[in-house]
mmCIF file of C-alpha atoms in Angstrom:
data_model
loop_
_atom_site.group_PDB
_atom_site.id
_atom_site.type_symbol
_atom_site.label_atom_id
_atom_site.label_comp_id
_atom_site.label_asym_id
_atom_site.label_seq_id
_atom_site.Cartn_x
_atom_site.Cartn_y
_atom_site.Cartn_z
ATOM 1 C CA UNK A 70 99.820 140.450 -39.543
ATOM 2 C CA UNK A 71 99.279 137.563 -41.884
ATOM 3 C CA UNK A 72 100.916 139.476 -44.787
ATOM 4 C CA UNK A 73 103.858 140.215 -42.439
ATOM 5 C CA UNK A 74 104.394 136.651 -41.824
ATOM 6 C CA UNK A 75 104.167 135.796 -45.580
ATOM 7 C CA UNK A 76 106.750 138.324 -46.299
ATOM 8 C CA UNK A 77 109.021 136.916 -43.545
ATOM 9 C CA UNK A 78 108.502 133.197 -44.709
ATOM 10 C CA UNK A 79 109.325 134.099 -48.401
ATOM 11 C CA UNK A 80 112.456 136.063 -47.392
ATOM 12 C CA UNK A 81 113.543 133.137 -45.422
ATOM 13 C CA UNK A 82 112.978 130.676 -48.072
ATOM 14 C CA UNK A 83 114.892 132.912 -50.545
ATOM 15 C CA UNK A 84 117.821 133.089 -48.446
ATOM 16 C CA UNK A 85 118.036 129.548 -47.862
ATOM 17 C CA UNK A 86 117.786 128.902 -51.529
ATOM 18 C CA UNK A 87 120.560 131.282 -52.215
ATOM 19 C CA UNK A 88 122.823 129.851 -49.515
ATOM 20 C CA UNK A 89 121.918 126.380 -50.995
ATOM 21 C CA UNK A 90 122.758 127.427 -54.546
ATOM 22 C CA UNK A 91 125.957 128.912 -53.654
ATOM 23 C CA UNK A 92 127.043 125.880 -51.602
ATOM 24 C CA UNK A 93 126.180 123.705 -54.807
ATOM 25 C CA UNK A 94 128.212 126.103 -57.050
ATOM 26 C CA UNK A 95 130.995 125.885 -54.625
ATOM 27 C CA UNK A 96 131.288 122.094 -54.501
ATOM 28 C CA UNK A 97 130.954 121.951 -58.146
ATOM 29 C CA UNK A 98 133.943 124.532 -58.802
ATOM 30 C CA UNK A 99 135.969 122.708 -56.265
ATOM 31 C CA UNK A 100 135.545 119.492 -57.761
ATOM 32 C CA UNK A 101 136.460 120.726 -61.238
ATOM 33 C CA UNK A 102 139.413 122.624 -59.837
ATOM 34 C CA UNK A 103 140.772 119.438 -57.922
ATOM 35 C CA UNK A 104 140.355 117.455 -61.172
ATOM 36 C CA UNK A 105 142.225 120.004 -63.242
ATOM 37 C CA UNK A 106 145.123 120.325 -60.634
ATOM 38 C CA UNK A 107 145.466 116.341 -60.413
ATOM 39 C CA UNK A 108 145.562 116.028 -64.316
ATOM 40 C CA UNK A 109 147.917 118.960 -64.920
ATOM 41 C CA UNK A 110 150.061 118.642 -61.771
ATOM 42 C CA UNK A 111 150.159 115.108 -60.502
ATOM 43 C CA UNK A 112 152.053 114.425 -57.319
ATOM 44 C CA UNK A 113 155.136 112.329 -57.692
ATOM 45 C CA UNK A 114 154.886 108.674 -56.601
ATOM 46 C CA UNK A 115 157.446 108.057 -53.925
ATOM 47 C CA UNK A 116 159.144 104.791 -53.799
ATOM 48 C CA UNK A 117 158.477 102.949 -50.535
ATOM 49 C CA UNK A 118 161.790 102.285 -48.633
ATOM 50 C CA UNK A 119 162.452 98.609 -47.739
ATOM 51 C CA UNK A 120 161.780 97.764 -44.041
ATOM 52 C CA UNK A 121 164.789 97.477 -41.846
ATOM 53 C CA UNK A 122 165.391 93.751 -40.929
ATOM 54 C CA UNK A 123 167.013 93.124 -37.594
ATOM 55 C CA UNK A 124 170.072 91.197 -37.881
ATOM 56 C CA UNK A 125 170.201 87.722 -36.203
ATOM 57 C CA UNK A 126 171.619 87.738 -32.730
ATOM 58 C CA UNK A 127 171.176 91.341 -32.408
ATOM 59 C CA UNK A 128 169.164 92.657 -29.444
ATOM 60 C CA UNK A 129 166.375 95.172 -30.854
ATOM 61 C CA UNK A 130 165.458 96.500 -27.236
ATOM 62 C CA UNK A 131 168.159 98.107 -25.055
ATOM 63 C CA UNK A 132 168.828 96.197 -21.710
ATOM 64 C CA UNK A 133 167.450 99.094 -19.482
ATOM 65 C CA UNK A 134 164.201 99.190 -21.537
ATOM 66 C CA UNK A 135 163.783 95.661 -21.241
ATOM 67 C CA UNK A 136 164.360 95.453 -17.430
ATOM 68 C CA UNK A 137 161.628 98.212 -17.087
ATOM 69 C CA UNK A 138 159.204 96.269 -19.305
ATOM 70 C CA UNK A 139 159.968 92.977 -17.108
ATOM 71 C CA UNK A 140 159.518 94.880 -13.787
ATOM 72 C CA UNK A 141 156.011 96.170 -15.217
ATOM 73 C CA UNK A 142 155.120 92.726 -16.078
ATOM 74 C CA UNK A 143 155.937 91.569 -12.679
ATOM 75 C CA UNK A 144 153.869 94.303 -10.770
ATOM 76 C CA UNK A 145 150.899 93.662 -13.043
ATOM 77 C CA UNK A 146 150.906 89.876 -12.457
ATOM 78 C CA UNK A 147 151.427 90.605 -8.583
ATOM 79 C CA UNK A 148 148.356 92.667 -8.620
ATOM 80 C CA UNK A 149 146.220 90.168 -10.507
ATOM 81 C CA UNK A 150 146.806 87.606 -7.764
#
C-alpha cells in the first residue's frame, strides 16, 4: 500500500508541475505577443472632444424634470421631519 501511495503522490506532483510549466509558458508567450502587437500595430490616439459649455441664460434641465426633482426633494424633507 505504501508503494501505491508513493506512485500516486509522484503522479500528482508531476501533473501539478506540468500544469504550472504550461501556465508559465502561456504567460510568457502572451506577454511577448502583446508587446509585438503593440509595437507593430499601435492603436491610434483619438483626440479628446472639447466639452460642451452651456450658454449663459439657457436652462440645461427641462422644466418637467425640474418639477419632478423639486417634488422628490419636498417629499424627502417632509419625511425627515
